Amino acid sequence: MSSLSTPESRAVSPGGPDPLLVLLDPAARQADGESVRIARDVLRGGADCKVALPETGAELDRLLAHRGRRRPVVIGSDQALQRVLQSLHRQRELGAEAVGVVPVGRPGAVGVARALGVPGEPVAAARAVIRGGARKFDLLVDEAGGVVLGGVRIQPRGRRAPLRSLWAKLAAAERGRAPGRDEERTRLRIEADGRLLADLHHSVRLLQVNLPADAGVMELVLRRPGTAHRLRAASLTVAGPGFGYEADGCPCGPVHSRTWTVQAGAWSLLLPNAA
């Protein structure tokens, strides 16, 4: 059964914690079921919770669309969080309320959440959901409606990294990701805020895009043979004869063109209150 409601729901007293919709990443349960159980128990002990295990993208969309007043909380990886934000963005509810996350997974799978300030220990992260405060963060949004929390990487050669989460696999399928090894894609046209950085006759070794906190812009690193450029921009367009990329570690593409734009303060995350 994919949707697991708590047997008992605690009534929320006036001024108490918001009721929660706790979304379990299936990969997190497999990777560290004990941490998932601990986080779930802490959340249940402090707030009225409905716990669900969405197994498809459509089921996740349905749970979020019918959550009522419940605040979405993810127990899982960065890609599980990204999938929830993607669904909320599609439903035009991304900025309606802060979301919570309890990072569970390998260190490389929860790096974005940790970088944003979420505690790595499940009890501390769950308590931040119940007692913490909301902080706004920027978001990268592409022309197809895809969202990126941390960054984008285009490296023409090399093998794609394995997907870390069932939700990541669903997201990759929606984005048209083809399995297997990337073909060499060294010729790209790259524009940042309308400024031409590389054209199709240039060979590109790496394009790294990071989204620093509260900056309102993205940070770009472009490496070509014998040179490297570092700059900031609010929008980025990449075009070429079919290229793949990684968004928050999730392989995407191939596509012929992609434009990312920074949306300042587009979403809010629950973090521990400052001491």
Tab-separated table of C-alpha atoms in Angstrom:
chain	number	residue	atom	x	y	z
A	1	MET	CA	0.000	0.000	0.000
A	2	SER	CA	1.579	3.254	-1.088
A	3	SER	CA	-0.280	5.752	1.078
A	4	LEU	CA	0.265	5.237	4.791
A	5	SER	CA	-1.854	7.413	7.071
A	6	THR	CA	-0.951	7.491	10.730
A	7	PRO	CA	-3.284	5.336	12.861
A	8	GLU	CA	-3.944	8.290	15.148
A	9	SER	CA	-3.726	12.005	14.447
A	10	ARG	CA	-2.985	14.365	17.276
A	11	ALA	CA	-5.180	17.423	17.418
A	12	VAL	CA	-3.240	20.626	16.944
A	13	SER	CA	-3.790	23.192	19.646
A	14	PRO	CA	-4.279	26.846	18.660
A	15	GLY	CA	-0.875	28.336	17.946
A	16	GLY	CA	0.704	24.874	17.783
A	17	PRO	CA	2.602	23.279	14.889
A	18	ASP	CA	0.909	23.133	11.512
A	19	PRO	CA	-0.466	19.731	10.476
A	20	LEU	CA	1.982	17.893	8.240
A	21	LEU	CA	1.901	15.758	5.113
A	22	VAL	CA	4.998	13.579	5.558
A	23	LEU	CA	6.239	12.186	2.236
A	24	LEU	CA	8.627	9.238	2.427
A	25	ASP	CA	11.169	8.706	-0.329
A	26	PRO	CA	11.122	4.951	-1.115
A	27	ALA	CA	14.893	4.996	-1.668
A	28	ALA	CA	15.431	6.499	1.795
A	29	ARG	CA	13.501	3.654	3.416
A	30	GLN	CA	15.731	1.171	1.626
A	31	ALA	CA	18.969	3.039	2.353
A	32	ASP	CA	18.388	3.878	6.028
A	33	GLY	CA	15.062	2.665	7.340
A	34	GLU	CA	16.047	3.366	10.945
A	35	SER	CA	16.633	7.082	10.296
A	36	VAL	CA	13.316	7.270	8.446
A	37	ARG	CA	11.541	5.660	11.402
A	38	ILE	CA	13.195	7.999	13.915
A	39	ALA	CA	12.316	11.107	11.898
A	40	ARG	CA	8.743	9.936	11.406
A	41	ASP	CA	8.311	9.260	15.142
A	42	VAL	CA	9.673	12.695	16.101
A	43	LEU	CA	7.323	14.391	13.643
A	44	ARG	CA	4.360	12.351	14.883
A	45	GLY	CA	5.223	13.248	18.455
A	46	GLY	CA	5.175	16.977	17.751
A	47	ALA	CA	2.470	17.541	15.146
A	48	ASP	CA	-0.631	16.087	13.521
A	49	CYS	CA	0.834	13.977	10.698
A	50	LYS	CA	-0.400	12.105	7.686
A	51	VAL	CA	2.378	9.847	6.378
A	52	ALA	CA	2.415	8.750	2.740
A	53	LEU	CA	4.706	6.743	0.484
A	54	PRO	CA	4.007	7.948	-3.074
A	55	GLU	CA	5.224	5.426	-5.629
A	56	THR	CA	4.490	7.395	-8.808
A	57	GLY	CA	4.684	10.999	-9.886
A	58	ALA	CA	0.925	11.100	-10.394
A	59	GLU	CA	0.343	9.858	-6.854
A	60	LEU	CA	2.677	12.495	-5.454
A	61	ASP	CA	0.871	15.206	-7.434
A	62	ARG	CA	-2.476	13.976	-6.118
A	63	LEU	CA	-1.310	13.909	-2.500
A	64	LEU	CA	-0.010	17.466	-2.723
A	65	ALA	CA	-3.097	18.742	-4.525
A	66	HIS	CA	-5.385	17.344	-1.798
A	67	ARG	CA	-3.233	18.068	1.247
A	68	GLY	CA	-5.539	20.800	2.567
A	69	ARG	CA	-3.804	22.755	5.337
A	70	ARG	CA	-1.049	20.186	5.761
A	71	ARG	CA	2.506	21.387	5.254
A	72	PRO	CA	4.616	19.171	2.938
A	73	VAL	CA	7.593	17.504	4.622
A	74	VAL	CA	10.027	15.240	2.775
A	75	ILE	CA	12.000	12.456	4.424
A	76	GLY	CA	14.607	11.541	1.847
A	77	SER	CA	17.176	12.835	-0.612
A	78	ASP	CA	17.729	16.132	-2.414
A	79	GLN	CA	16.081	14.668	-5.482
A	80	ALA	CA	13.001	13.705	-3.477
A	81	LEU	CA	12.791	17.312	-2.265
A	82	GLN	CA	13.263	18.551	-5.827
A	83	ARG	CA	10.425	16.327	-7.017
A	84	VAL	CA	8.065	17.803	-4.409
A	85	LEU	CA	9.035	21.373	-5.306
A	86	GLN	CA	8.577	20.513	-8.978
A	87	SER	CA	5.035	19.321	-8.290
A	88	LEU	CA	4.197	22.390	-6.197
A	89	HIS	CA	5.595	24.645	-8.931
A	90	ARG	CA	3.457	22.882	-11.521
A	91	GLN	CA	0.404	23.432	-9.311
A	92	ARG	CA	1.360	27.117	-8.802
A	93	GLU	CA	1.615	26.603	-5.040
A	94	LEU	CA	5.369	26.672	-4.563
A	95	GLY	CA	5.442	29.926	-2.621
A	96	ALA	CA	2.243	29.311	-0.668
A	97	GLU	CA	3.982	27.883	2.406
A	98	ALA	CA	7.340	26.686	3.655
A	99	VAL	CA	8.276	23.048	3.156
A	100	GLY	CA	10.298	20.837	5.464
A	101	VAL	CA	12.908	18.178	4.804
A	102	VAL	CA	14.668	15.530	6.866
A	103	PRO	CA	17.717	14.470	4.816
A	104	VAL	CA	18.139	10.696	4.642
A	105	GLY	CA	20.550	9.044	2.232
A	106	ARG	CA	24.187	8.857	1.269
A	107	PRO	CA	26.216	12.070	1.832
A	108	GLY	CA	26.258	12.815	-1.881
A	109	ALA	CA	22.481	12.468	-2.076
A	110	VAL	CA	21.699	15.038	0.632
A	111	GLY	CA	24.387	17.633	-0.026
A	112	VAL	CA	22.005	20.343	-1.233
A	113	ALA	CA	19.787	20.132	1.855
A	114	ARG	CA	22.830	20.242	4.127
A	115	ALA	CA	24.239	23.237	2.232
A	116	LEU	CA	20.941	25.066	2.723
A	117	GLY	CA	21.288	24.675	6.486
A	118	VAL	CA	19.197	21.590	7.271
A	119	PRO	CA	20.685	19.480	10.103
A	120	GLY	CA	22.054	16.135	9.010
A	121	GLU	CA	20.872	14.265	12.103
A	122	PRO	CA	17.245	13.063	11.765
A	123	VAL	CA	16.060	14.159	15.221
A	124	ALA	CA	17.465	17.676	14.817
A	125	ALA	CA	16.078	17.987	11.292
A	126	ALA	CA	12.626	16.797	12.384
A	127	ARG	CA	12.607	19.237	15.299
A	128	ALA	CA	13.486	22.053	12.891
A	129	VAL	CA	10.359	21.162	10.910
A	130	ILE	CA	8.206	21.425	14.041
A	131	ARG	CA	9.853	24.344	15.835
A	132	GLY	CA	11.974	26.110	13.233
A	133	GLY	CA	11.436	29.159	11.094
A	134	ALA	CA	11.030	29.661	7.356
A	135	ARG	CA	13.769	31.078	5.149
A	136	LYS	CA	13.331	32.001	1.505
A	137	PHE	CA	15.628	30.649	-1.200
A	138	ASP	CA	16.126	31.287	-4.890
A	139	LEU	CA	15.288	28.723	-7.548
A	140	LEU	CA	16.343	28.017	-11.118
A	141	VAL	CA	13.384	27.493	-13.455
A	142	ASP	CA	13.735	26.381	-17.066
A	143	GLU	CA	11.458	27.187	-19.995
A	144	ALA	CA	9.809	23.760	-19.721
A	145	GLY	CA	8.846	24.342	-16.083
A	146	GLY	CA	11.637	22.292	-14.517
A	147	VAL	CA	13.089	23.504	-11.217
A	148	VAL	CA	16.630	23.261	-9.857
A	149	LEU	CA	17.577	23.805	-6.205
A	150	GLY	CA	21.344	23.721	-6.189
A	151	GLY	CA	22.913	23.687	-9.614
A	152	VAL	CA	23.356	22.456	-13.169
A	153	ARG	CA	26.365	20.731	-14.677
A	154	ILE	CA	27.186	20.162	-18.334
A	155	GLN	CA	30.287	18.090	-18.916
A	156	PRO	CA	30.343	16.766	-22.460
A	157	ARG	CA	32.256	13.556	-21.829
A	158	GLY	CA	31.815	10.845	-19.236
A	159	ARG	CA	29.302	8.421	-17.894
A	160	ARG	CA	26.127	9.590	-16.255
A	161	ALA	CA	25.853	9.047	-12.526
A	162	PRO	CA	23.259	6.500	-11.358
A	163	LEU	CA	19.911	7.841	-10.189
A	164	ARG	CA	19.689	7.869	-6.397
A	165	SER	CA	15.937	7.776	-5.884
A	166	LEU	CA	12.753	6.337	-7.330
A	167	TRP	CA	11.404	9.879	-7.538
A	168	ALA	CA	14.583	10.905	-9.368
A	169	LYS	CA	13.960	8.140	-11.913
A	170	LEU	CA	10.408	9.401	-12.399
A	171	ALA	CA	11.654	12.962	-12.828
A	172	ALA	CA	14.301	11.830	-15.312
A	173	ALA	CA	11.687	9.946	-17.312
A	174	GLU	CA	9.500	13.063	-17.444
A	175	ARG	CA	12.457	15.104	-18.684
A	176	GLY	CA	13.237	12.639	-21.471
A	177	ARG	CA	16.512	11.329	-20.139
A	178	ALA	CA	17.995	8.590	-22.306
A	179	PRO	CA	19.925	5.819	-20.517
A	180	GLY	CA	23.506	4.895	-21.176
A	181	ARG	CA	26.687	6.784	-21.848
A	182	ASP	CA	26.656	10.379	-23.051
A	183	GLU	CA	27.911	11.047	-26.517
A	184	GLU	CA	30.608	13.655	-26.827
A	185	ARG	CA	28.919	17.056	-26.992
A	186	THR	CA	31.671	19.632	-27.115
A	187	ARG	CA	30.057	22.280	-29.302
A	188	LEU	CA	27.576	24.502	-27.487
A	189	ARG	CA	26.235	28.014	-27.845
A	190	ILE	CA	26.097	29.625	-24.400
A	191	GLU	CA	24.566	32.992	-23.532
A	192	ALA	CA	24.329	34.586	-20.086
A	193	ASP	CA	22.054	37.624	-19.742
A	194	GLY	CA	22.233	37.985	-23.526
A	195	ARG	CA	26.037	37.961	-23.579
A	196	LEU	CA	27.593	35.341	-25.855
A	197	LEU	CA	30.125	33.229	-23.934
A	198	ALA	CA	30.664	30.404	-26.420
A	199	ASP	CA	29.489	29.572	-29.922
A	200	LEU	CA	29.189	26.296	-31.776
A	201	HIS	CA	32.740	26.543	-33.100
A	202	HIS	CA	34.059	26.664	-29.500
A	203	SER	CA	34.940	23.498	-27.606
A	204	VAL	CA	33.416	23.419	-24.109
A	205	ARG	CA	34.906	21.202	-21.417
A	206	LEU	CA	32.647	22.146	-18.514
A	207	LEU	CA	29.761	24.427	-17.654
A	208	GLN	CA	28.948	24.490	-13.940
A	209	VAL	CA	26.019	26.517	-12.595
A	210	ASN	CA	25.587	27.084	-8.859
A	211	LEU	CA	22.805	28.898	-7.052
A	212	PRO	CA	24.216	30.741	-4.023
A	213	ALA	CA	21.851	31.613	-1.192
A	214	ASP	CA	20.112	35.000	-1.279
A	215	ALA	CA	22.122	36.243	-4.264
A	216	GLY	CA	19.329	36.599	-6.820
A	217	VAL	CA	21.738	35.386	-9.508
A	218	MET	CA	23.475	32.179	-10.542
A	219	GLU	CA	27.231	31.659	-10.503
A	220	LEU	CA	28.722	30.255	-13.714
A	221	VAL	CA	32.019	28.511	-14.342
A	222	LEU	CA	32.778	27.936	-18.034
A	223	ARG	CA	35.902	26.020	-18.993
A	224	ARG	CA	37.230	25.880	-22.523
A	225	PRO	CA	40.646	24.663	-23.666
A	226	GLY	CA	43.189	27.074	-22.232
A	227	THR	CA	40.698	29.390	-20.541
A	228	ALA	CA	38.114	29.606	-17.773
A	229	HIS	CA	35.414	32.189	-17.120
A	230	ARG	CA	33.624	32.936	-13.859
A	231	LEU	CA	30.652	35.269	-13.783
A	232	ARG	CA	27.187	35.840	-12.394
A	233	ALA	CA	23.959	36.072	-14.358
A	234	ALA	CA	20.192	36.037	-13.927
A	235	SER	CA	19.512	33.920	-17.021
A	236	LEU	CA	21.419	31.317	-19.013
A	237	THR	CA	20.678	29.781	-22.408
A	238	VAL	CA	22.527	26.750	-23.768
A	239	ALA	CA	21.933	25.382	-27.275
A	240	GLY	CA	23.551	22.659	-29.329
A	241	PRO	CA	23.006	19.519	-31.416
A	242	GLY	CA	21.526	17.475	-28.584
A	243	PHE	CA	23.217	17.619	-25.170
A	244	GLY	CA	22.649	16.154	-21.740
A	245	TYR	CA	23.065	17.806	-18.364
A	246	GLU	CA	22.700	17.148	-14.658
A	247	ALA	CA	20.239	19.153	-12.553
A	248	ASP	CA	20.727	18.634	-8.810
A	249	GLY	CA	22.637	15.470	-9.709
A	250	CYS	CA	19.813	14.044	-11.827
A	251	PRO	CA	20.759	13.285	-15.467
A	252	CYS	CA	18.461	15.028	-17.963
A	253	GLY	CA	18.161	15.317	-21.728
A	254	PRO	CA	19.243	15.159	-24.401
A	255	VAL	CA	17.788	18.522	-25.434
A	256	HIS	CA	18.635	20.985	-28.189
A	257	SER	CA	18.127	24.105	-26.091
A	258	ARG	CA	17.545	24.981	-22.455
A	259	THR	CA	17.130	28.320	-20.696
A	260	TRP	CA	17.381	28.709	-16.929
A	261	THR	CA	16.201	31.824	-15.098
A	262	VAL	CA	16.682	32.712	-11.448
A	263	GLN	CA	13.472	33.247	-9.482
A	264	ALA	CA	14.479	35.096	-6.333
A	265	GLY	CA	12.840	33.956	-3.099
A	266	ALA	CA	10.640	31.473	-4.962
A	267	TRP	CA	10.339	28.951	-2.126
A	268	SER	CA	10.766	28.691	1.638
A	269	LEU	CA	12.410	26.007	3.762
A	270	LEU	CA	12.022	25.326	7.485
A	271	LEU	CA	15.361	25.649	9.283
A	272	PRO	CA	16.452	25.695	12.940
A	273	ASN	CA	15.908	29.022	14.647
A	274	ALA	CA	19.062	31.001	15.321
A	275	ALA	CA	20.375	30.522	18.836
